[in-house]
Amino acid sequence: MTFKNDVHCFKVFNIMSALVATLAFVPCADAATKEQILRDVLHKDPVVRKNAIIEGRNIKMDTLELGGICATALNDSAHTVQKEAIVTLDSLGPSAAPFLPELTKYMKNKSHEIYFRIMALKAIGNIETDSNRLLDLLLGVAESSDESENLRIQALTQIGNLGTKVKTYLLRLTAMTNAANSNLFKYKILECVARIDPANDEAINNLRDAVAGKFGRKHSIREGVSTMQYDIFSDSVMTLQDVLTKEDMAQLLIGYVSSDDAEVRATAITVIGSLGTAADQVVPEL
């Protein structure tokens, strides 16, 4: 019995020794990788610089180190590097808060491609933990008449995502409708109001009208090399699903299952199908 126990202990010792040796080696490998990353972010080839940021994210590099690299990379001459820096800061979440000033400055810089500015605004929303500070920033963007309409729409979308806790700002939002210079922007304000205040009958009725085509069906805005597409029918249906009863949704959409527009028809059928027994009343009409 003693011999068997000794053999068992010897095997366990060998396994533990191998594990300790492996763990002891890992920090060295990480240190070497970090050194390589720090060299690569200065490389003349933008592909190497971009991959260095990706590698830093993959090895879970220290947040402050990686965040600092990304904050610097926001000023990189290559769009691909800028994009990877934004994606990485976004992935770090609230721990990237020390780098919000650099990210905010990037978002406000009109010389940057609108697609990346929108990405930066989304990232700020995922990093900023102070809802009042975030809301002030988003409202500032949405209210700025000389700002990109695409960026203003993104700000409205993020305000709507904050839900009922920002109802105290409804007056500022509704005031923007009077100065809206396009049907699309006016619609996006009303959509935002409906998401913040589901009991707002005027906003809900406007969304019903939007489904019927009051604000147009599809819109696109070209800015720089990017073209943003907006589908008012689908967006309205998605928002109304959160505020109307299933029975009301079924009644609202039944008239669109025979639409000449294949996308409208598909959306209507898909949503009605997801309503379950609540759609029984309209099934004979399908």
PDB file of C-alpha atoms in Angstrom:
ATOM      1  CA  MET A   1       0.000   0.000   0.000  1.00  0.00           C
ATOM      2  CA  THR A   2       2.818   2.368   0.889  1.00  0.00           C
ATOM      3  CA  PHE A   3       4.603   1.662  -2.405  1.00  0.00           C
ATOM      4  CA  LYS A   4       1.462   2.425  -4.413  1.00  0.00           C
ATOM      5  CA  ASN A   5       0.910   5.666  -2.495  1.00  0.00           C
ATOM      6  CA  ASP A   6       4.530   6.686  -3.122  1.00  0.00           C
ATOM      7  CA  VAL A   7       4.137   6.045  -6.851  1.00  0.00           C
ATOM      8  CA  HIS A   8       0.903   8.061  -6.897  1.00  0.00           C
ATOM      9  CA  CYS A   9       2.544  10.960  -5.028  1.00  0.00           C
ATOM     10  CA  PHE A  10       5.489  10.865  -7.433  1.00  0.00           C
ATOM     11  CA  LYS A  11       3.124  11.118 -10.451  1.00  0.00           C
ATOM     12  CA  VAL A  12       1.217  13.991  -8.862  1.00  0.00           C
ATOM     13  CA  PHE A  13       4.512  15.748  -8.120  1.00  0.00           C
ATOM     14  CA  ASN A  14       5.618  15.402 -11.733  1.00  0.00           C
ATOM     15  CA  ILE A  15       2.300  16.760 -13.038  1.00  0.00           C
ATOM     16  CA  MET A  16       2.394  19.736 -10.657  1.00  0.00           C
ATOM     17  CA  SER A  17       6.016  20.460 -11.533  1.00  0.00           C
ATOM     18  CA  ALA A  18       5.181  20.496 -15.232  1.00  0.00           C
ATOM     19  CA  LEU A  19       2.221  22.816 -14.589  1.00  0.00           C
ATOM     20  CA  VAL A  20       4.321  25.221 -12.521  1.00  0.00           C
ATOM     21  CA  ALA A  21       6.994  25.247 -15.217  1.00  0.00           C
ATOM     22  CA  THR A  22       4.377  26.009 -17.860  1.00  0.00           C
ATOM     23  CA  LEU A  23       2.834  28.841 -15.842  1.00  0.00           C
ATOM     24  CA  ALA A  24       6.258  30.266 -15.160  1.00  0.00           C
ATOM     25  CA  PHE A  25       6.933  30.377 -18.878  1.00  0.00           C
ATOM     26  CA  VAL A  26       3.668  32.109 -19.895  1.00  0.00           C
ATOM     27  CA  PRO A  27       4.510  35.598 -18.516  1.00  0.00           C
ATOM     28  CA  CYS A  28       7.771  35.530 -20.485  1.00  0.00           C
ATOM     29  CA  ALA A  29       5.849  34.727 -23.656  1.00  0.00           C
ATOM     30  CA  ASP A  30       3.357  37.513 -22.885  1.00  0.00           C
ATOM     31  CA  ALA A  31       6.157  39.984 -22.227  1.00  0.00           C
ATOM     32  CA  ALA A  32       7.765  39.106 -25.533  1.00  0.00           C
ATOM     33  CA  THR A  33       4.434  39.440 -27.326  1.00  0.00           C
ATOM     34  CA  LYS A  34       3.787  42.816 -25.727  1.00  0.00           C
ATOM     35  CA  GLU A  35       7.204  44.047 -26.777  1.00  0.00           C
ATOM     36  CA  GLN A  36       6.461  42.913 -30.324  1.00  0.00           C
ATOM     37  CA  ILE A  37       3.108  44.688 -30.248  1.00  0.00           C
ATOM     38  CA  LEU A  38       4.720  47.919 -29.046  1.00  0.00           C
ATOM     39  CA  ARG A  39       7.149  47.715 -31.940  1.00  0.00           C
ATOM     40  CA  ASP A  40       4.498  46.799 -34.503  1.00  0.00           C
ATOM     41  CA  VAL A  41       2.173  49.708 -33.680  1.00  0.00           C
ATOM     42  CA  LEU A  42       4.983  51.970 -34.931  1.00  0.00           C
ATOM     43  CA  HIS A  43       5.572  49.956 -38.094  1.00  0.00           C
ATOM     44  CA  LYS A  44       5.342  51.782 -41.425  1.00  0.00           C
ATOM     45  CA  ASP A  45       2.925  49.181 -42.816  1.00  0.00           C
ATOM     46  CA  PRO A  46      -0.687  49.934 -41.699  1.00  0.00           C
ATOM     47  CA  VAL A  47      -1.566  46.236 -41.920  1.00  0.00           C
ATOM     48  CA  VAL A  48       1.088  45.473 -39.313  1.00  0.00           C
ATOM     49  CA  ARG A  49      -0.143  48.336 -37.121  1.00  0.00           C
ATOM     50  CA  LYS A  50      -3.731  47.111 -37.378  1.00  0.00           C
ATOM     51  CA  ASN A  51      -2.762  43.510 -36.581  1.00  0.00           C
ATOM     52  CA  ALA A  52      -0.783  44.673 -33.566  1.00  0.00           C
ATOM     53  CA  ILE A  53      -3.948  46.141 -32.043  1.00  0.00           C
ATOM     54  CA  ILE A  54      -5.863  42.940 -32.790  1.00  0.00           C
ATOM     55  CA  GLU A  55      -3.116  40.878 -31.166  1.00  0.00           C
ATOM     56  CA  GLY A  56      -3.174  43.100 -28.090  1.00  0.00           C
ATOM     57  CA  ARG A  57      -6.891  42.487 -27.799  1.00  0.00           C
ATOM     58  CA  ASN A  58      -6.494  38.740 -28.324  1.00  0.00           C
ATOM     59  CA  ILE A  59      -3.892  38.294 -25.574  1.00  0.00           C
ATOM     60  CA  LYS A  60      -5.951  40.475 -23.229  1.00  0.00           C
ATOM     61  CA  MET A  61      -3.201  43.017 -22.863  1.00  0.00           C
ATOM     62  CA  ASP A  62      -3.341  45.317 -19.832  1.00  0.00           C
ATOM     63  CA  THR A  63      -6.299  47.659 -20.320  1.00  0.00           C
ATOM     64  CA  LEU A  64      -4.379  50.876 -19.766  1.00  0.00           C
ATOM     65  CA  GLU A  65      -1.580  49.776 -22.058  1.00  0.00           C
ATOM     66  CA  LEU A  66      -3.914  48.654 -24.814  1.00  0.00           C
ATOM     67  CA  GLY A  67      -6.210  51.644 -24.341  1.00  0.00           C
ATOM     68  CA  GLY A  68      -3.252  53.984 -24.629  1.00  0.00           C
ATOM     69  CA  ILE A  69      -2.163  52.318 -27.863  1.00  0.00           C
ATOM     70  CA  CYS A  70      -5.701  52.647 -29.258  1.00  0.00           C
ATOM     71  CA  ALA A  71      -6.070  56.273 -28.164  1.00  0.00           C
ATOM     72  CA  THR A  72      -2.896  57.083 -30.107  1.00  0.00           C
ATOM     73  CA  ALA A  73      -4.021  54.971 -33.066  1.00  0.00           C
ATOM     74  CA  LEU A  74      -7.158  57.097 -33.429  1.00  0.00           C
ATOM     75  CA  ASN A  75      -4.849  59.619 -35.102  1.00  0.00           C
ATOM     76  CA  ASP A  76      -3.363  57.037 -37.445  1.00  0.00           C
ATOM     77  CA  SER A  77      -3.338  57.967 -41.130  1.00  0.00           C
ATOM     78  CA  ALA A  78      -4.914  54.623 -42.089  1.00  0.00           C
ATOM     79  CA  HIS A  79      -8.689  54.177 -41.714  1.00  0.00           C
ATOM     80  CA  THR A  80      -8.243  50.465 -41.032  1.00  0.00           C
ATOM     81  CA  VAL A  81      -6.068  51.222 -38.002  1.00  0.00           C
ATOM     82  CA  GLN A  82      -8.497  53.852 -36.730  1.00  0.00           C
ATOM     83  CA  LYS A  83     -11.352  51.366 -37.051  1.00  0.00           C
ATOM     84  CA  GLU A  84      -9.506  48.667 -35.106  1.00  0.00           C
ATOM     85  CA  ALA A  85      -8.673  51.174 -32.377  1.00  0.00           C
ATOM     86  CA  ILE A  86     -12.366  52.090 -32.004  1.00  0.00           C
ATOM     87  CA  VAL A  87     -13.476  48.441 -32.022  1.00  0.00           C
ATOM     88  CA  THR A  88     -10.925  47.608 -29.331  1.00  0.00           C
ATOM     89  CA  LEU A  89     -11.823  50.531 -27.070  1.00  0.00           C
ATOM     90  CA  ASP A  90     -15.481  49.550 -27.458  1.00  0.00           C
ATOM     91  CA  SER A  91     -14.652  45.959 -26.453  1.00  0.00           C
ATOM     92  CA  LEU A  92     -12.956  47.178 -23.266  1.00  0.00           C
ATOM     93  CA  GLY A  93     -16.230  48.713 -22.061  1.00  0.00           C
ATOM     94  CA  PRO A  94     -16.211  50.956 -18.963  1.00  0.00           C
ATOM     95  CA  SER A  95     -12.566  50.095 -18.253  1.00  0.00           C
ATOM     96  CA  ALA A  96     -11.689  52.272 -21.265  1.00  0.00           C
ATOM     97  CA  ALA A  97     -13.163  55.349 -19.537  1.00  0.00           C
ATOM     98  CA  PRO A  98      -9.748  57.075 -19.225  1.00  0.00           C
ATOM     99  CA  PHE A  99      -9.683  57.329 -23.016  1.00  0.00           C
ATOM    100  CA  LEU A 100     -13.141  58.869 -23.495  1.00  0.00           C
ATOM    101  CA  PRO A 101     -11.700  62.350 -24.167  1.00  0.00           C
ATOM    102  CA  GLU A 102      -9.689  61.052 -27.140  1.00  0.00           C
ATOM    103  CA  LEU A 103     -12.643  59.027 -28.433  1.00  0.00           C
ATOM    104  CA  THR A 104     -15.019  61.979 -28.063  1.00  0.00           C
ATOM    105  CA  LYS A 105     -12.586  64.280 -29.869  1.00  0.00           C
ATOM    106  CA  TYR A 106     -12.373  61.739 -32.693  1.00  0.00           C
ATOM    107  CA  MET A 107     -16.173  61.473 -32.925  1.00  0.00           C
ATOM    108  CA  LYS A 108     -16.569  65.246 -33.176  1.00  0.00           C
ATOM    109  CA  ASN A 109     -13.900  65.645 -35.854  1.00  0.00           C
ATOM    110  CA  LYS A 110     -15.783  66.141 -39.131  1.00  0.00           C
ATOM    111  CA  SER A 111     -12.720  65.268 -41.191  1.00  0.00           C
ATOM    112  CA  HIS A 112     -13.069  61.618 -40.203  1.00  0.00           C
ATOM    113  CA  GLU A 113     -15.194  59.206 -42.242  1.00  0.00           C
ATOM    114  CA  ILE A 114     -18.808  59.254 -40.974  1.00  0.00           C
ATOM    115  CA  TYR A 115     -18.926  55.462 -40.637  1.00  0.00           C
ATOM    116  CA  PHE A 116     -16.078  55.571 -38.112  1.00  0.00           C
ATOM    117  CA  ARG A 117     -17.526  58.579 -36.309  1.00  0.00           C
ATOM    118  CA  ILE A 118     -20.749  56.626 -35.797  1.00  0.00           C
ATOM    119  CA  MET A 119     -18.706  53.675 -34.523  1.00  0.00           C
ATOM    120  CA  ALA A 120     -16.974  56.017 -32.070  1.00  0.00           C
ATOM    121  CA  LEU A 121     -20.304  57.356 -30.795  1.00  0.00           C
ATOM    122  CA  LYS A 122     -21.550  53.809 -30.249  1.00  0.00           C
ATOM    123  CA  ALA A 123     -18.341  52.980 -28.382  1.00  0.00           C
ATOM    124  CA  ILE A 124     -18.755  56.039 -26.145  1.00  0.00           C
ATOM    125  CA  GLY A 125     -22.227  54.767 -25.267  1.00  0.00           C
ATOM    126  CA  ASN A 126     -20.782  51.413 -24.192  1.00  0.00           C
ATOM    127  CA  ILE A 127     -17.926  52.957 -22.203  1.00  0.00           C
ATOM    128  CA  GLU A 128     -19.515  55.926 -20.422  1.00  0.00           C
ATOM    129  CA  THR A 129     -21.147  54.829 -17.156  1.00  0.00           C
ATOM    130  CA  ASP A 130     -22.523  58.232 -16.141  1.00  0.00           C
ATOM    131  CA  SER A 131     -25.927  58.296 -17.857  1.00  0.00           C
ATOM    132  CA  ASN A 132     -26.361  62.057 -17.371  1.00  0.00           C
ATOM    133  CA  ARG A 133     -23.003  62.825 -18.953  1.00  0.00           C
ATOM    134  CA  LEU A 134     -23.753  60.436 -21.805  1.00  0.00           C
ATOM    135  CA  LEU A 135     -27.192  61.928 -22.371  1.00  0.00           C
ATOM    136  CA  ASP A 136     -25.793  65.469 -22.450  1.00  0.00           C
ATOM    137  CA  LEU A 137     -23.318  64.387 -25.118  1.00  0.00           C
ATOM    138  CA  LEU A 138     -25.953  62.574 -27.195  1.00  0.00           C
ATOM    139  CA  LEU A 139     -28.440  65.429 -26.991  1.00  0.00           C
ATOM    140  CA  GLY A 140     -25.712  67.876 -27.939  1.00  0.00           C
ATOM    141  CA  VAL A 141     -25.010  65.864 -31.090  1.00  0.00           C
ATOM    142  CA  ALA A 142     -28.699  65.396 -31.937  1.00  0.00           C
ATOM    143  CA  GLU A 143     -29.480  69.100 -31.494  1.00  0.00           C
ATOM    144  CA  SER A 144     -26.543  70.331 -33.563  1.00  0.00           C
ATOM    145  CA  SER A 145     -28.083  71.472 -36.855  1.00  0.00           C
ATOM    146  CA  ASP A 146     -24.693  71.777 -38.551  1.00  0.00           C
ATOM    147  CA  GLU A 147     -23.711  68.231 -37.648  1.00  0.00           C
ATOM    148  CA  SER A 148     -23.943  65.201 -39.935  1.00  0.00           C
ATOM    149  CA  GLU A 149     -27.536  63.959 -40.181  1.00  0.00           C
ATOM    150  CA  ASN A 150     -26.276  60.383 -39.980  1.00  0.00           C
ATOM    151  CA  LEU A 151     -24.485  61.117 -36.700  1.00  0.00           C
ATOM    152  CA  ARG A 152     -27.513  62.960 -35.317  1.00  0.00           C
ATOM    153  CA  ILE A 153     -29.713  59.964 -36.148  1.00  0.00           C
ATOM    154  CA  GLN A 154     -27.278  57.646 -34.373  1.00  0.00           C
ATOM    155  CA  ALA A 155     -27.431  59.904 -31.303  1.00  0.00           C
ATOM    156  CA  LEU A 156     -31.245  59.715 -31.332  1.00  0.00           C
ATOM    157  CA  THR A 157     -31.068  55.925 -31.609  1.00  0.00           C
ATOM    158  CA  GLN A 158     -28.818  55.728 -28.552  1.00  0.00           C
ATOM    159  CA  ILE A 159     -31.032  58.124 -26.589  1.00  0.00           C
ATOM    160  CA  GLY A 160     -33.994  55.888 -27.375  1.00  0.00           C
ATOM    161  CA  ASN A 161     -32.010  52.903 -26.105  1.00  0.00           C
ATOM    162  CA  LEU A 162     -31.805  54.576 -22.688  1.00  0.00           C
ATOM    163  CA  GLY A 163     -35.576  54.100 -22.368  1.00  0.00           C
ATOM    164  CA  THR A 164     -37.978  55.591 -19.876  1.00  0.00           C
ATOM    165  CA  LYS A 165     -35.302  56.796 -17.456  1.00  0.00           C
ATOM    166  CA  VAL A 166     -34.696  59.834 -19.683  1.00  0.00           C
ATOM    167  CA  LYS A 167     -38.340  60.971 -19.928  1.00  0.00           C
ATOM    168  CA  THR A 168     -37.418  64.293 -18.321  1.00  0.00           C
ATOM    169  CA  TYR A 169     -35.696  65.249 -21.588  1.00  0.00           C
ATOM    170  CA  LEU A 170     -38.774  64.736 -23.777  1.00  0.00           C
ATOM    171  CA  LEU A 171     -39.365  68.465 -24.249  1.00  0.00           C
ATOM    172  CA  ARG A 172     -35.886  68.920 -25.705  1.00  0.00           C
ATOM    173  CA  LEU A 173     -36.516  66.059 -28.088  1.00  0.00           C
ATOM    174  CA  THR A 174     -39.942  67.176 -29.263  1.00  0.00           C
ATOM    175  CA  ALA A 175     -38.626  70.726 -29.742  1.00  0.00           C
ATOM    176  CA  MET A 176     -36.291  69.339 -32.393  1.00  0.00           C
ATOM    177  CA  THR A 177     -39.203  68.232 -34.587  1.00  0.00           C
ATOM    178  CA  ASN A 178     -40.006  71.855 -35.451  1.00  0.00           C
ATOM    179  CA  ALA A 179     -36.503  72.373 -36.812  1.00  0.00           C
ATOM    180  CA  ALA A 180     -36.212  68.987 -38.528  1.00  0.00           C
ATOM    181  CA  ASN A 181     -35.084  69.567 -42.096  1.00  0.00           C
ATOM    182  CA  SER A 182     -36.049  66.142 -43.447  1.00  0.00           C
ATOM    183  CA  ASN A 183     -38.838  63.597 -43.087  1.00  0.00           C
ATOM    184  CA  LEU A 184     -36.285  61.002 -42.039  1.00  0.00           C
ATOM    185  CA  PHE A 185     -34.905  63.075 -39.165  1.00  0.00           C
ATOM    186  CA  LYS A 186     -38.388  64.072 -38.013  1.00  0.00           C
ATOM    187  CA  TYR A 187     -39.377  60.414 -38.031  1.00  0.00           C
ATOM    188  CA  LYS A 188     -36.288  59.426 -36.019  1.00  0.00           C
ATOM    189  CA  ILE A 189     -37.171  61.998 -33.354  1.00  0.00           C
ATOM    190  CA  LEU A 190     -40.707  60.619 -33.073  1.00  0.00           C
ATOM    191  CA  GLU A 191     -39.375  57.073 -32.954  1.00  0.00           C
ATOM    192  CA  CYS A 192     -37.041  58.072 -30.126  1.00  0.00           C
ATOM    193  CA  VAL A 193     -39.900  59.709 -28.207  1.00  0.00           C
ATOM    194  CA  ALA A 194     -42.037  56.580 -28.595  1.00  0.00           C
ATOM    195  CA  ARG A 195     -39.288  54.402 -27.138  1.00  0.00           C
ATOM    196  CA  ILE A 196     -38.756  56.738 -24.185  1.00  0.00           C
ATOM    197  CA  ASP A 197     -42.467  57.275 -23.503  1.00  0.00           C
ATOM    198  CA  PRO A 198     -44.521  54.279 -24.716  1.00  0.00           C
ATOM    199  CA  ALA A 199     -47.652  55.956 -23.352  1.00  0.00           C
ATOM    200  CA  ASN A 200     -47.236  58.946 -25.662  1.00  0.00           C
ATOM    201  CA  ASP A 201     -50.231  58.535 -27.975  1.00  0.00           C
ATOM    202  CA  GLU A 202     -49.058  61.156 -30.450  1.00  0.00           C
ATOM    203  CA  ALA A 203     -45.705  59.431 -30.934  1.00  0.00           C
ATOM    204  CA  ILE A 204     -47.327  56.006 -31.261  1.00  0.00           C
ATOM    205  CA  ASN A 205     -49.836  57.298 -33.807  1.00  0.00           C
ATOM    206  CA  ASN A 206     -46.974  58.842 -35.769  1.00  0.00           C
ATOM    207  CA  LEU A 207     -45.291  55.448 -35.884  1.00  0.00           C
ATOM    208  CA  ARG A 208     -48.518  53.904 -37.143  1.00  0.00           C
ATOM    209  CA  ASP A 209     -48.559  56.584 -39.842  1.00  0.00           C
ATOM    210  CA  ALA A 210     -44.920  55.794 -40.593  1.00  0.00           C
ATOM    211  CA  VAL A 211     -45.834  52.164 -41.227  1.00  0.00           C
ATOM    212  CA  ALA A 212     -48.405  53.457 -43.686  1.00  0.00           C
ATOM    213  CA  GLY A 213     -45.747  55.471 -45.496  1.00  0.00           C
ATOM    214  CA  LYS A 214     -46.173  59.002 -44.097  1.00  0.00           C
ATOM    215  CA  PHE A 215     -42.425  59.571 -43.921  1.00  0.00           C
ATOM    216  CA  GLY A 216     -41.482  57.523 -46.956  1.00  0.00           C
ATOM    217  CA  ARG A 217     -40.394  53.907 -47.154  1.00  0.00           C
ATOM    218  CA  LYS A 218     -36.619  53.919 -47.504  1.00  0.00           C
ATOM    219  CA  HIS A 219     -34.042  56.644 -47.227  1.00  0.00           C
ATOM    220  CA  SER A 220     -30.336  56.742 -47.944  1.00  0.00           C
ATOM    221  CA  ILE A 221     -27.775  59.413 -47.106  1.00  0.00           C
ATOM    222  CA  ARG A 222     -24.413  59.431 -48.821  1.00  0.00           C
ATOM    223  CA  GLU A 223     -21.611  61.069 -46.892  1.00  0.00           C
ATOM    224  CA  GLY A 224     -17.986  60.742 -47.882  1.00  0.00           C
ATOM    225  CA  VAL A 225     -17.495  57.196 -49.135  1.00  0.00           C
ATOM    226  CA  SER A 226     -20.316  55.810 -46.985  1.00  0.00           C
ATOM    227  CA  THR A 227     -24.019  55.491 -47.759  1.00  0.00           C
ATOM    228  CA  MET A 228     -26.316  54.890 -44.787  1.00  0.00           C
ATOM    229  CA  GLN A 229     -29.574  53.069 -45.474  1.00  0.00           C
ATOM    230  CA  TYR A 230     -32.742  53.548 -43.412  1.00  0.00           C
ATOM    231  CA  ASP A 231     -35.889  51.429 -43.631  1.00  0.00           C
ATOM    232  CA  ILE A 232     -38.710  53.324 -41.941  1.00  0.00           C
ATOM    233  CA  PHE A 233     -41.261  50.520 -42.334  1.00  0.00           C
ATOM    234  CA  SER A 234     -39.090  47.919 -40.584  1.00  0.00           C
ATOM    235  CA  ASP A 235     -37.890  50.346 -37.902  1.00  0.00           C
ATOM    236  CA  SER A 236     -41.454  51.405 -37.087  1.00  0.00           C
ATOM    237  CA  VAL A 237     -42.646  47.813 -36.855  1.00  0.00           C
ATOM    238  CA  MET A 238     -39.785  46.892 -34.516  1.00  0.00           C
ATOM    239  CA  THR A 239     -40.501  49.838 -32.217  1.00  0.00           C
ATOM    240  CA  LEU A 240     -44.256  49.245 -32.192  1.00  0.00           C
ATOM    241  CA  GLN A 241     -43.714  45.609 -31.216  1.00  0.00           C
ATOM    242  CA  ASP A 242     -42.456  46.896 -27.871  1.00  0.00           C
ATOM    243  CA  VAL A 243     -45.443  49.154 -27.176  1.00  0.00           C
ATOM    244  CA  LEU A 244     -48.524  47.617 -28.822  1.00  0.00           C
ATOM    245  CA  THR A 245     -50.352  44.470 -27.790  1.00  0.00           C
ATOM    246  CA  LYS A 246     -49.842  41.426 -29.993  1.00  0.00           C
ATOM    247  CA  GLU A 247     -53.451  41.647 -31.122  1.00  0.00           C
ATOM    248  CA  ASP A 248     -52.978  45.272 -32.204  1.00  0.00           C
ATOM    249  CA  MET A 249     -49.790  44.375 -34.056  1.00  0.00           C
ATOM    250  CA  ALA A 250     -51.605  41.641 -35.941  1.00  0.00           C
ATOM    251  CA  GLN A 251     -54.347  44.042 -36.990  1.00  0.00           C
ATOM    252  CA  LEU A 252     -51.806  46.697 -37.982  1.00  0.00           C
ATOM    253  CA  LEU A 253     -49.813  44.372 -40.235  1.00  0.00           C
ATOM    254  CA  ILE A 254     -52.489  42.224 -41.830  1.00  0.00           C
ATOM    255  CA  GLY A 255     -52.934  44.729 -44.625  1.00  0.00           C
ATOM    256  CA  TYR A 256     -49.274  44.408 -45.644  1.00  0.00           C
ATOM    257  CA  VAL A 257     -49.066  40.662 -46.205  1.00  0.00           C
ATOM    258  CA  SER A 258     -50.165  41.228 -49.795  1.00  0.00           C
ATOM    259  CA  SER A 259     -47.958  44.264 -50.414  1.00  0.00           C
ATOM    260  CA  ASP A 260     -46.265  44.626 -53.794  1.00  0.00           C
ATOM    261  CA  ASP A 261     -43.041  45.314 -51.921  1.00  0.00           C
ATOM    262  CA  ALA A 262     -41.438  41.930 -51.181  1.00  0.00           C
ATOM    263  CA  GLU A 263     -39.515  43.242 -48.140  1.00  0.00           C
ATOM    264  CA  VAL A 264     -42.627  44.799 -46.613  1.00  0.00           C
ATOM    265  CA  ARG A 265     -44.562  41.599 -47.252  1.00  0.00           C
ATOM    266  CA  ALA A 266     -41.822  39.453 -45.694  1.00  0.00           C
ATOM    267  CA  THR A 267     -41.581  41.676 -42.607  1.00  0.00           C
ATOM    268  CA  ALA A 268     -45.335  41.629 -42.076  1.00  0.00           C
ATOM    269  CA  ILE A 269     -45.603  37.846 -42.430  1.00  0.00           C
ATOM    270  CA  THR A 270     -42.578  37.221 -40.200  1.00  0.00           C
ATOM    271  CA  VAL A 271     -43.847  39.444 -37.394  1.00  0.00           C
ATOM    272  CA  ILE A 272     -47.404  38.091 -37.579  1.00  0.00           C
ATOM    273  CA  GLY A 273     -45.954  34.576 -37.441  1.00  0.00           C
ATOM    274  CA  SER A 274     -44.048  35.469 -34.276  1.00  0.00           C
ATOM    275  CA  LEU A 275     -47.193  36.654 -32.479  1.00  0.00           C
ATOM    276  CA  GLY A 276     -48.434  33.115 -31.801  1.00  0.00           C
ATOM    277  CA  THR A 277     -52.072  32.642 -30.867  1.00  0.00           C
ATOM    278  CA  ALA A 278     -52.571  36.410 -30.733  1.00  0.00           C
ATOM    279  CA  ALA A 279     -52.588  36.345 -34.524  1.00  0.00           C
ATOM    280  CA  ASP A 280     -55.386  33.739 -34.707  1.00  0.00           C
ATOM    281  CA  GLN A 281     -57.919  36.445 -35.434  1.00  0.00           C
ATOM    282  CA  VAL A 282     -56.160  37.440 -38.655  1.00  0.00           C
ATOM    283  CA  VAL A 283     -55.130  33.985 -39.857  1.00  0.00           C
ATOM    284  CA  PRO A 284     -58.277  33.499 -41.992  1.00  0.00           C
ATOM    285  CA  GLU A 285     -57.270  36.652 -43.874  1.00  0.00           C
ATOM    286  CA  LEU A 286     -53.824  35.321 -44.753  1.00  0.00           C
TER     287      LEU A 286
END
